[in-house]
Amino acid sequence: MSYAYLFKYIIIGDTGVGKSCLLLQFTDKRFQPVHDLTIGVEFGARMITIDGKQIKLQIWDTAGQESFRSITRSYYRGAAGALLVYDITRRDTFTHLTTWLEDARQHSNSNMVIMLIGNKTDLESRRDVKKEEGEAFAREHGLIFMETSAKTAANVEEAFINTAKEIYEKIQEGVFDINNEANGIKIGPQHSPSSPHAPSGSLGQQAGGGCC
Amino acid sequence: MKTVKKSIKAAIAEGKSWNQELHSFLLNYRATPRRSFCRRLISEPGCDVDMASYRIHRILFCARGHMNSSEARCFAFTCSHGDSIDTTIFQCHVFRCEIPEAVGKVLMSFANAFRRVPRLPSSGPTYSPGDPLFKFEVSLEVKEEDGKGSYAVCPKDKSCFKLRRNLEKKLVLSVQQTAGFRELVIERCFGLLISPGRNVKNSDMHLLDMVAMGTAAEGKQYVISGVWNPADHAFDVLNTETSKDTRVFMTVAVDLVIVGIQEPVRFIVETKAKIFPQNERFWYYAKRSLTEQFFLKLKEDENSGGSGEQHTYLVVSIESATDIERRKSMLPLSTPHPPATSASTGSMSTLGDNDDDSDADEPLMSGSGDVSKDCTEGELEDWAEVLSRWHQNLKQRPSKLTALVRRGIPEALRGEVWQLLAGCTHDEEQEMFESYRILITNDSPCEQVIARDIHRTFPAHDFFKEAGGLGQDSLFKLSKAYSVYDEEIGYCQGQSFLAAALLLHIPEEQAFCILVKIMFEYGHRNIFRQNFEELHLKFYQLERLIEVGKVLMSFANAFRRVPRLPSSGPTYSPGDPLFKFEVSLEVKEEDGKGSYAVCPKDKSCFKLRRNLEKKLVLSVQQTAGFRELVIER
C-alpha cells in the first residue's frame, strides 16, 4: 500500500509496563493477556491518515530491562517519535523516567517527538502515580502526555496518532529535514519530495485498520 | 473441599496471596479432626503395606504449603468421586512428607498423570483409520436480558458477537455428537467457564452459575446454559465499550462428563465480541449461533480391567477445527524466527484489508507447536551404543556422537545427553544439588523482574502456561537460584527461555547444574556481561562477514558472464553466411541500499516485486559464423 510518509517510532520504558501490549492493541486491535517477553527489539506497523495523507507508522518495540539499553540505544537514532511508557500502578517505573529521558535525549535527534504514557488505567484501584504527577513531569520536560489502557484500548489510538500529528506539524513547519532518513521520516515511494511544504489544512484523523 | 476452594477464591478476589490463605487454611484444617475424609495413600513408615488406594479421576485443586514455613513439607488436594451430583463425595487429602524435597516430586508426578486433562497439542492431523475418532459440534449463543424479564439472542457478525454493556448475559451451549463409531452419552456438565481474551490460562477462566443442563432435540443435543453478571470485575473487558473497528476476544469452555470416558472432556470455543452502549439498537443482524467442530480422539483404556461390558476410554486428543486450521498455518518449530517478525508483523497489506478475520497474522507465542518425537529404531540403537561407551569413559566423547547430535537428539534422551555434553559429573552434581538447595532459600534482588517474566516465557506451552503451576514455579526457582549464584549477571531477560528449555527435559537441580555449565564453561555468560559487550562484538563480526559475502557475491556476478559455451548445434554449410548470437537477459532490482540485486527466475518466468526500481542487463555474444562480427554500439 502506498503512503505519503513513513514515521519511525520507538517505544521505551521499564520492563512490564505494557509496551508490547500497547503496540499490539494499536496494530491488531486486540489485547493479549498472555504473550511473549520481548527480548531485544521487535516491530509492528500500521497505516493511519492525517490531513488526508496516508502515513505508515513503523514502530520499534524494545526490551525494558536495564542491561538491554546498550542494544535499544541504537534504535533511538532514526526515530521520529518515541513513546515513553510507565505503569501507573508501579511508582518505580515512574521514577525511572528521568534516566529513560536522558538516554533518549542523548541518543536521538533533537527534534524527536516524545509522548509520555501512563499505562494500565484499567487498574484504577491499584493506582500508585497520580495523573497530575504525570502531567507535571510532561510539562517540566516538554513532552506530550496521555494515560492509556492497552487492555481496554482507551487512548491507545490517540497516543499513537497524536504523536504522528505532532511530527506532521513539525514537517509542515519545516523543522524536520525529511530528506535525511536519520530523522526517522521517509517519503513514500510514489511521492516526489518536491512539495513537502504543502499548505497545512485542518488535521483530520482516521484510523486505517480493518473492521469486522 | 468447598471451603478450601472458597477460601482460595475469596483470597484471589480480595487480592490477597492465596498461598497465605491456603497456609492458614491448612493450619485450621489439620486442627479439625476429619478422619473420615483424610486417608493416607502412602505406606506407613518402615513397612510396605498400602493403607488405602483408590482411583482418582480428577483433582479439583492442589496446593503445597508455603516454602519458608513449617508447612513446606505438606501438600493437599481435593478430589471428587461419585456417579451423579447428588451422590458425589468431595474429599480433601492432606499429606506431610518425611523429606521436604519429595513434595515437588510427588506433585510433579501428579502433574504428569493429569496433564492430559486440558487440550493437548496432538501430534498430527492424520488419524489412522482404525482409530476411534469422534466428532462433536458445539454451538454457542449469547443472550441478553431484554428488560422484560426474558433473554434475547445477541446478534452476530461473522464470528463476532455484538454485546451491550451492563446487560445480564446468558450463555447457551449445545453439544451434539456428529460422528463416531458409537454413541457417547453426555452425563452432565460440571462447569461452564468464560474469560475475556484468548489462549487463556486455565486459572483465568471464570466459572459461571449454571442455570440449566439437559438433553434436547430428542436426546441428540445436550444443552447447557449459564448466566454471567457483567458487573463482575473479571469481565470488565467484556463490559467496556469497544472503540470503532475494535473487537475483543473471549473464550468459553465447557467441562463435560461423558459416560465411558474417565476424564472430563473440555471443549474450548474462542470467539470475538464487540461491546456497544447499553441502549444500542441493531438494525440488521443475523441471529445464527456460533458453531465449532471438535475432534475427539479416544483410545481404549487397557488398565480398566474390562470387568464389565462397559468399555472405558482415555482421551488422546481434543482439537477444534480452528485449532487444526491454525496449526496448519503455523511454522514448524525448527524454523528459526527472524527476530523482527513476531508481535504483529509489519505486513501492511493485511492490516489495511477490510476482512482481517482470517487470523493468519496472529502472533505466534513461544511454546506453541510440536517437537517431533519420531526417531527410527536404528537411530535409537546407535544412541544406545554411543551412550554405553560414553558412560564408560566420560572424559572422551564417542566418535559417532557429533554426527548423531546433528541429526537431532531424540526427545527422550535429550536430558541425559545434555548432561553428558555439559560434562556434569556425579560428584559435581552432588555438590551443585547441595548449593542449589541453599540458593533457592536466599533472597535475590532480581526476584521481581524474574516474577514478571515467568508467565511470558513459553506462554503457549502446557507445562508453563498455568499461573502458579509447577512449570512456572520451578522456572522461577531456577532463575532465582542462578541470579544468586552469579551475582554479576543476576538475571537477564532471555535467560528464562534457556532455563525453561532445560526444565522441559530434566528436574530442577540437574537443570541448574547444566545451566551453570552453559553459562560458565560454554561462555554464554560473557554475552550478558557488561551490557552485552561480547554480543556487540559478535554483531560486529557478523556484519563484517556479511560484507565479505557481498564482495564475494559481486565477484561471482562479475564473472558470471564468462561465456557459457554454446552447444555447437547443427552444422552449417561453409558457404552459408549464417551467424549465431546468444542474447541473455537479466533483471535487477534496487535493493534499498543503493545497488541492484538480480531478480530470481523460474523457468522462463522472472519474479519481480512491485514498486522497486529495475535495471535490465542484456548481453549479446556471437557464437558462430564464418568471421567475427564486432558490435559497435
Short mmCIF file of N, CA and C in Angstrom, two decimals, chain A residues 1-2 15-17 20 23-25 27-39 41-47 56-57 60-61 63-71 73-74 90 92 122 151-153 157 189-190 206-212, chain B residues 157-158 160 196-199 201 237 240-241 243-247 249 274 339-340 342-346 348 351-354 356-357 359 361-366 449 452-453 455-459 491-494 496-497 531-532 535-536 539 610-611:
data_model
loop_
_atom_site.label_atom_id
_atom_site.label_comp_id
_atom_site.label_asym_id
_atom_site.label_seq_id
_atom_site.Cartn_x
_atom_site.Cartn_y
_atom_site.Cartn_z
N MET A 1 0.85 -1.19 0.00
CA MET A 1 0.00 0.00 0.00
C MET A 1 0.89 1.25 0.00
N SER A 2 0.52 2.23 -0.76
CA SER A 2 1.38 3.40 -0.87
C SER A 2 1.12 4.35 0.30
N THR A 15 10.59 -2.63 32.19
CA THR A 15 10.02 -3.93 31.83
C THR A 15 8.64 -4.11 32.49
N GLY A 16 7.72 -4.67 31.74
CA GLY A 16 6.40 -4.99 32.29
C GLY A 16 5.42 -3.82 32.36
N VAL A 17 5.72 -2.69 31.73
CA VAL A 17 4.78 -1.56 31.79
C VAL A 17 3.70 -1.67 30.73
N SER A 20 4.66 -3.81 24.76
CA SER A 20 4.26 -4.72 23.67
C SER A 20 2.74 -4.77 23.54
N LEU A 23 1.53 -1.79 21.65
CA LEU A 23 1.79 -1.96 20.22
C LEU A 23 0.76 -2.91 19.60
N LEU A 24 0.52 -4.00 20.28
CA LEU A 24 -0.42 -4.99 19.74
C LEU A 24 -1.84 -4.41 19.66
N GLN A 25 -2.20 -3.65 20.67
CA GLN A 25 -3.53 -3.03 20.67
C GLN A 25 -3.63 -2.05 19.50
N THR A 27 -1.74 -2.01 16.60
CA THR A 27 -1.62 -2.62 15.26
C THR A 27 -2.71 -3.65 15.00
N ASP A 28 -3.10 -4.41 16.02
CA ASP A 28 -4.03 -5.52 15.79
C ASP A 28 -5.37 -5.33 16.47
N LYS A 29 -5.50 -4.28 17.27
CA LYS A 29 -6.73 -4.01 17.99
C LYS A 29 -7.14 -5.18 18.87
N ARG A 30 -6.20 -5.69 19.56
CA ARG A 30 -6.54 -6.76 20.48
C ARG A 30 -5.63 -6.71 21.69
N PHE A 31 -6.15 -7.23 22.78
CA PHE A 31 -5.34 -7.30 23.99
C PHE A 31 -5.03 -8.77 24.24
N GLN A 32 -3.80 -9.06 24.43
CA GLN A 32 -3.39 -10.44 24.62
C GLN A 32 -2.88 -10.59 26.05
N PRO A 33 -3.72 -11.16 26.93
CA PRO A 33 -3.27 -11.24 28.33
C PRO A 33 -2.00 -12.08 28.47
N VAL A 34 -1.88 -13.08 27.61
CA VAL A 34 -0.70 -13.94 27.67
C VAL A 34 0.14 -13.65 26.44
N HIS A 35 1.36 -13.28 26.63
CA HIS A 35 2.21 -13.03 25.46
C HIS A 35 3.66 -13.27 25.80
N ASP A 36 4.49 -13.22 24.78
CA ASP A 36 5.91 -13.48 24.99
C ASP A 36 6.63 -12.24 25.49
N LEU A 37 7.66 -12.52 26.24
CA LEU A 37 8.54 -11.48 26.74
C LEU A 37 9.35 -10.93 25.57
N THR A 38 9.55 -9.61 25.53
CA THR A 38 10.31 -9.03 24.42
C THR A 38 11.80 -9.09 24.73
N ILE A 39 12.54 -9.73 23.85
CA ILE A 39 13.98 -9.76 24.03
C ILE A 39 14.56 -8.92 22.90
N VAL A 41 14.61 -6.34 20.38
CA VAL A 41 13.72 -5.40 19.72
C VAL A 41 12.76 -6.14 18.80
N GLU A 42 11.51 -5.68 18.77
CA GLU A 42 10.55 -6.22 17.81
C GLU A 42 9.88 -5.05 17.11
N PHE A 43 9.12 -5.34 16.08
CA PHE A 43 8.46 -4.20 15.46
C PHE A 43 7.09 -4.53 14.90
N GLY A 44 6.31 -3.48 14.74
CA GLY A 44 4.99 -3.61 14.14
C GLY A 44 4.76 -2.38 13.25
N ALA A 45 3.70 -2.41 12.46
CA ALA A 45 3.44 -1.28 11.59
C ALA A 45 1.95 -1.12 11.36
N ARG A 46 1.53 0.11 11.10
CA ARG A 46 0.14 0.35 10.74
C ARG A 46 0.02 1.64 9.94
N MET A 47 -1.00 1.69 9.13
CA MET A 47 -1.24 2.87 8.32
C MET A 47 -2.25 3.75 9.05
N LYS A 56 2.47 5.81 7.14
CA LYS A 56 2.77 4.49 7.68
C LYS A 56 3.60 4.67 8.94
N LEU A 57 3.15 4.07 10.03
CA LEU A 57 3.94 4.11 11.26
C LEU A 57 4.70 2.80 11.38
N TRP A 60 9.06 0.44 16.61
CA TRP A 60 10.04 -0.48 17.20
C TRP A 60 9.77 -0.59 18.69
N ASP A 61 9.56 -1.82 19.11
CA ASP A 61 9.22 -2.11 20.49
C ASP A 61 10.47 -2.71 21.15
N ALA A 63 13.05 -4.05 24.54
CA ALA A 63 13.10 -4.74 25.83
C ALA A 63 13.34 -3.70 26.92
N GLY A 64 12.71 -3.88 28.07
CA GLY A 64 12.79 -2.84 29.08
C GLY A 64 13.91 -2.98 30.08
N GLN A 65 14.50 -4.17 30.18
CA GLN A 65 15.47 -4.37 31.24
C GLN A 65 16.73 -3.53 31.00
N GLU A 66 17.22 -3.01 32.11
CA GLU A 66 18.37 -2.11 32.10
C GLU A 66 19.50 -2.57 31.18
N SER A 67 19.85 -3.86 31.30
CA SER A 67 21.02 -4.32 30.55
C SER A 67 20.83 -4.26 29.04
N PHE A 68 19.58 -4.16 28.59
CA PHE A 68 19.34 -4.12 27.15
C PHE A 68 19.50 -2.71 26.56
N ARG A 69 19.74 -1.74 27.46
CA ARG A 69 19.78 -0.37 26.94
C ARG A 69 20.87 -0.17 25.91
N SER A 70 21.97 -0.91 26.08
CA SER A 70 23.06 -0.73 25.11
C SER A 70 22.62 -1.18 23.72
N ILE A 71 21.63 -2.06 23.69
CA ILE A 71 21.13 -2.53 22.39
C ILE A 71 20.04 -1.59 21.87
N ARG A 73 19.53 1.43 22.52
CA ARG A 73 20.04 2.76 22.24
C ARG A 73 20.23 3.03 20.75
N SER A 74 20.69 2.01 20.05
CA SER A 74 20.98 2.23 18.63
C SER A 74 19.71 2.44 17.81
N ARG A 90 2.83 1.22 39.36
CA ARG A 90 4.17 0.95 39.91
C ARG A 90 5.01 2.22 39.89
N ASP A 92 7.99 2.89 40.85
CA ASP A 92 9.38 2.81 40.40
C ASP A 92 9.49 3.02 38.89
N ASP A 122 -6.84 0.80 33.42
CA ASP A 122 -7.91 -0.14 33.80
C ASP A 122 -7.73 -0.61 35.24
N LYS A 151 -5.32 -2.63 27.74
CA LYS A 151 -6.31 -3.69 27.92
C LYS A 151 -7.67 -3.28 27.35
N THR A 152 -8.13 -2.06 27.72
CA THR A 152 -9.44 -1.63 27.23
C THR A 152 -9.33 -0.80 25.96
N ALA A 153 -8.12 -0.55 25.51
CA ALA A 153 -7.83 0.23 24.30
C ALA A 153 -8.04 1.72 24.51
N GLU A 157 -5.15 4.45 20.52
CA GLU A 157 -5.22 5.03 19.19
C GLU A 157 -4.73 6.48 19.21
N PRO A 189 7.16 5.95 -1.67
CA PRO A 189 7.75 5.67 -2.97
C PRO A 189 7.13 6.45 -4.12
N GLN A 190 5.82 6.72 -4.03
CA GLN A 190 5.18 7.38 -5.17
C GLN A 190 5.15 8.89 -5.05
N GLN A 206 -8.11 9.53 10.87
CA GLN A 206 -8.98 8.40 10.53
C GLN A 206 -8.15 7.15 10.68
N ALA A 207 -8.67 6.23 11.38
CA ALA A 207 -7.92 5.00 11.56
C ALA A 207 -7.93 4.23 10.25
N GLY A 208 -6.84 3.60 9.95
CA GLY A 208 -6.76 2.91 8.68
C GLY A 208 -6.94 1.42 8.80
N GLY A 209 -7.19 0.94 9.97
CA GLY A 209 -7.24 -0.52 10.17
C GLY A 209 -8.52 -1.13 9.66
N GLY A 210 -8.60 -2.42 9.76
CA GLY A 210 -9.77 -3.12 9.25
C GLY A 210 -10.90 -3.10 10.25
N CYS A 211 -12.00 -3.66 9.87
CA CYS A 211 -13.12 -3.74 10.79
C CYS A 211 -13.79 -5.08 10.58
N CYS A 212 -14.53 -5.52 11.54
CA CYS A 212 -15.06 -6.86 11.34
C CYS A 212 -16.55 -6.83 11.13
N ASP B 157 -21.98 -11.02 13.87
CA ASP B 157 -21.47 -10.68 12.56
C ASP B 157 -20.29 -11.57 12.30
N LYS B 158 -20.28 -12.31 11.26
CA LYS B 158 -19.20 -13.28 11.05
C LYS B 158 -18.98 -14.02 12.37
N CYS B 160 -18.18 -12.63 15.21
CA CYS B 160 -18.09 -11.60 16.24
C CYS B 160 -19.47 -11.31 16.84
N PRO B 196 -12.41 -13.16 29.20
CA PRO B 196 -12.01 -12.34 28.06
C PRO B 196 -10.65 -12.81 27.56
N GLY B 197 -10.36 -12.55 26.31
CA GLY B 197 -9.05 -12.92 25.76
C GLY B 197 -9.07 -14.28 25.10
N ARG B 198 -7.92 -14.68 24.61
CA ARG B 198 -7.79 -16.00 24.02
C ARG B 198 -6.49 -16.61 24.52
N ASN B 199 -6.28 -17.86 24.24
CA ASN B 199 -5.14 -18.59 24.79
C ASN B 199 -5.13 -18.39 26.30
N LYS B 201 -5.26 -18.78 30.21
CA LYS B 201 -4.78 -19.76 31.18
C LYS B 201 -5.98 -20.36 31.90
N VAL B 237 -13.42 -6.25 30.74
CA VAL B 237 -13.07 -6.08 29.33
C VAL B 237 -14.29 -6.33 28.44
N THR B 240 -16.72 -3.20 28.56
CA THR B 240 -16.20 -1.88 28.23
C THR B 240 -16.44 -1.67 26.75
N GLU B 241 -17.03 -0.54 26.43
CA GLU B 241 -17.36 -0.27 25.04
C GLU B 241 -16.10 -0.37 24.18
N SER B 243 -13.91 0.56 20.93
CA SER B 243 -13.90 1.68 20.00
C SER B 243 -14.16 1.15 18.59
N LYS B 244 -14.39 2.08 17.70
CA LYS B 244 -14.73 1.73 16.32
C LYS B 244 -13.68 0.75 15.77
N ASP B 245 -14.13 -0.22 15.07
CA ASP B 245 -13.25 -1.20 14.43
C ASP B 245 -12.53 -2.13 15.41
N THR B 246 -12.83 -2.04 16.66
CA THR B 246 -12.12 -2.87 17.62
C THR B 246 -13.01 -4.00 18.09
N ARG B 247 -12.40 -5.12 18.35
CA ARG B 247 -13.17 -6.19 18.96
C ARG B 247 -12.30 -6.87 20.00
N PHE B 249 -11.46 -10.47 22.27
CA PHE B 249 -11.61 -11.91 22.22
C PHE B 249 -12.28 -12.41 23.49
N LYS B 274 -17.89 -7.46 20.07
CA LYS B 274 -17.80 -6.00 20.08
C LYS B 274 -18.77 -5.54 21.15
N PRO B 339 14.06 -12.24 13.91
CA PRO B 339 13.73 -11.55 15.15
C PRO B 339 12.70 -10.45 14.97
N ALA B 340 12.61 -9.91 13.78
CA ALA B 340 11.76 -8.74 13.64
C ALA B 340 10.34 -9.06 13.22
N SER B 342 7.90 -11.05 14.95
CA SER B 342 6.89 -11.58 15.86
C SER B 342 5.81 -10.53 16.10
N ALA B 343 5.46 -10.28 17.34
CA ALA B 343 4.38 -9.34 17.67
C ALA B 343 3.37 -9.27 16.54
N SER B 344 3.29 -8.16 15.90
CA SER B 344 2.17 -8.02 14.99
C SER B 344 2.59 -7.99 13.54
N THR B 345 3.81 -8.21 13.28
CA THR B 345 4.38 -8.22 11.93
C THR B 345 3.91 -7.06 11.07
N GLY B 346 4.83 -6.61 10.31
CA GLY B 346 4.54 -5.39 9.58
C GLY B 346 3.88 -5.59 8.24
N MET B 348 1.72 -4.89 5.80
CA MET B 348 0.74 -3.82 5.67
C MET B 348 -0.48 -4.24 4.88
N LEU B 351 -3.17 -5.59 7.05
CA LEU B 351 -3.75 -4.71 8.04
C LEU B 351 -4.76 -3.77 7.41
N GLY B 352 -4.53 -3.41 6.18
CA GLY B 352 -5.43 -2.47 5.55
C GLY B 352 -6.69 -3.14 5.04
N ASP B 353 -6.65 -4.42 4.88
CA ASP B 353 -7.81 -5.11 4.33
C ASP B 353 -9.01 -5.01 5.25
N ASN B 354 -10.16 -5.03 4.65
CA ASN B 354 -11.35 -4.97 5.47
C ASN B 354 -11.63 -6.28 6.16
N ASP B 356 -10.06 -8.76 7.95
CA ASP B 356 -8.86 -9.27 8.61
C ASP B 356 -9.25 -10.33 9.63
N ASP B 357 -10.31 -11.00 9.34
CA ASP B 357 -10.78 -12.03 10.25
C ASP B 357 -10.00 -13.33 10.15
N ASP B 359 -7.07 -14.14 10.80
CA ASP B 359 -6.17 -14.50 11.90
C ASP B 359 -4.86 -15.09 11.42
N ASP B 361 -2.35 -13.61 10.60
CA ASP B 361 -1.21 -12.85 11.10
C ASP B 361 -1.15 -12.88 12.62
N GLU B 362 -1.82 -13.82 13.18
CA GLU B 362 -1.86 -13.91 14.63
C GLU B 362 -0.47 -14.11 15.20
N PRO B 363 -0.15 -13.36 16.25
CA PRO B 363 1.17 -13.56 16.82
C PRO B 363 1.32 -14.98 17.36
N LEU B 364 2.39 -15.58 17.03
CA LEU B 364 2.62 -16.95 17.45
C LEU B 364 3.41 -16.91 18.74
N MET B 365 2.84 -17.47 19.80
CA MET B 365 3.52 -17.41 21.07
C MET B 365 4.54 -18.51 21.21
N SER B 366 5.59 -18.24 21.94
CA SER B 366 6.61 -19.25 22.10
C SER B 366 6.04 -20.41 22.91
N VAL B 449 11.78 -8.87 38.86
CA VAL B 449 11.93 -8.94 37.40
C VAL B 449 11.67 -10.37 36.92
N ARG B 452 8.08 -11.24 36.91
CA ARG B 452 7.36 -10.58 35.81
C ARG B 452 7.56 -11.32 34.49
N ASP B 453 8.64 -12.06 34.39
CA ASP B 453 8.93 -12.72 33.12
C ASP B 453 8.43 -14.17 33.05
N HIS B 455 5.58 -15.71 33.40
CA HIS B 455 4.41 -16.04 32.58
C HIS B 455 4.57 -15.55 31.15
N ARG B 456 5.71 -14.97 30.85
CA ARG B 456 5.94 -14.54 29.47
C ARG B 456 6.99 -15.43 28.80
N THR B 457 7.25 -16.57 29.42
CA THR B 457 8.23 -17.50 28.87
C THR B 457 7.50 -18.75 28.42
N PHE B 458 7.57 -19.09 27.16
CA PHE B 458 6.82 -20.21 26.57
C PHE B 458 5.35 -20.19 27.03
N PRO B 459 4.68 -19.04 26.90
CA PRO B 459 3.32 -18.94 27.44
C PRO B 459 2.34 -19.91 26.79
N TYR B 491 19.98 -11.74 36.82
CA TYR B 491 19.01 -12.28 35.88
C TYR B 491 18.95 -11.34 34.69
N CYS B 492 19.08 -11.88 33.50
CA CYS B 492 18.98 -11.07 32.31
C CYS B 492 17.84 -11.61 31.46
N GLN B 493 16.97 -10.73 30.99
CA GLN B 493 15.82 -11.19 30.21
C GLN B 493 16.31 -12.04 29.04
N GLY B 494 15.68 -13.16 28.87
CA GLY B 494 16.11 -14.08 27.83
C GLY B 494 16.64 -15.36 28.46
N SER B 496 15.45 -16.81 30.93
CA SER B 496 14.36 -17.68 31.35
C SER B 496 14.02 -18.71 30.27
N PHE B 497 14.22 -18.34 29.01
CA PHE B 497 13.93 -19.29 27.93
C PHE B 497 14.90 -20.46 27.95
N ASN B 531 26.88 -5.06 29.87
CA ASN B 531 25.99 -4.52 28.84
C ASN B 531 26.19 -5.16 27.47
N PHE B 532 26.31 -6.46 27.49
CA PHE B 532 26.37 -7.21 26.22
C PHE B 532 27.59 -6.87 25.36
N LEU B 535 28.29 -9.50 22.99
CA LEU B 535 27.24 -9.62 21.98
C LEU B 535 27.45 -8.57 20.89
N HIS B 536 27.80 -7.36 21.31
CA HIS B 536 28.07 -6.31 20.32
C HIS B 536 29.23 -6.70 19.43
N PHE B 539 27.92 -9.14 16.97
CA PHE B 539 27.16 -8.45 15.92
C PHE B 539 28.12 -7.84 14.90
N ARG B 610 6.80 -5.37 -6.79
CA ARG B 610 6.21 -4.08 -7.10
C ARG B 610 7.06 -2.92 -6.60
N ASN B 611 6.95 -1.80 -7.26
CA ASN B 611 7.48 -0.53 -6.79
C ASN B 611 9.00 -0.42 -6.71
#
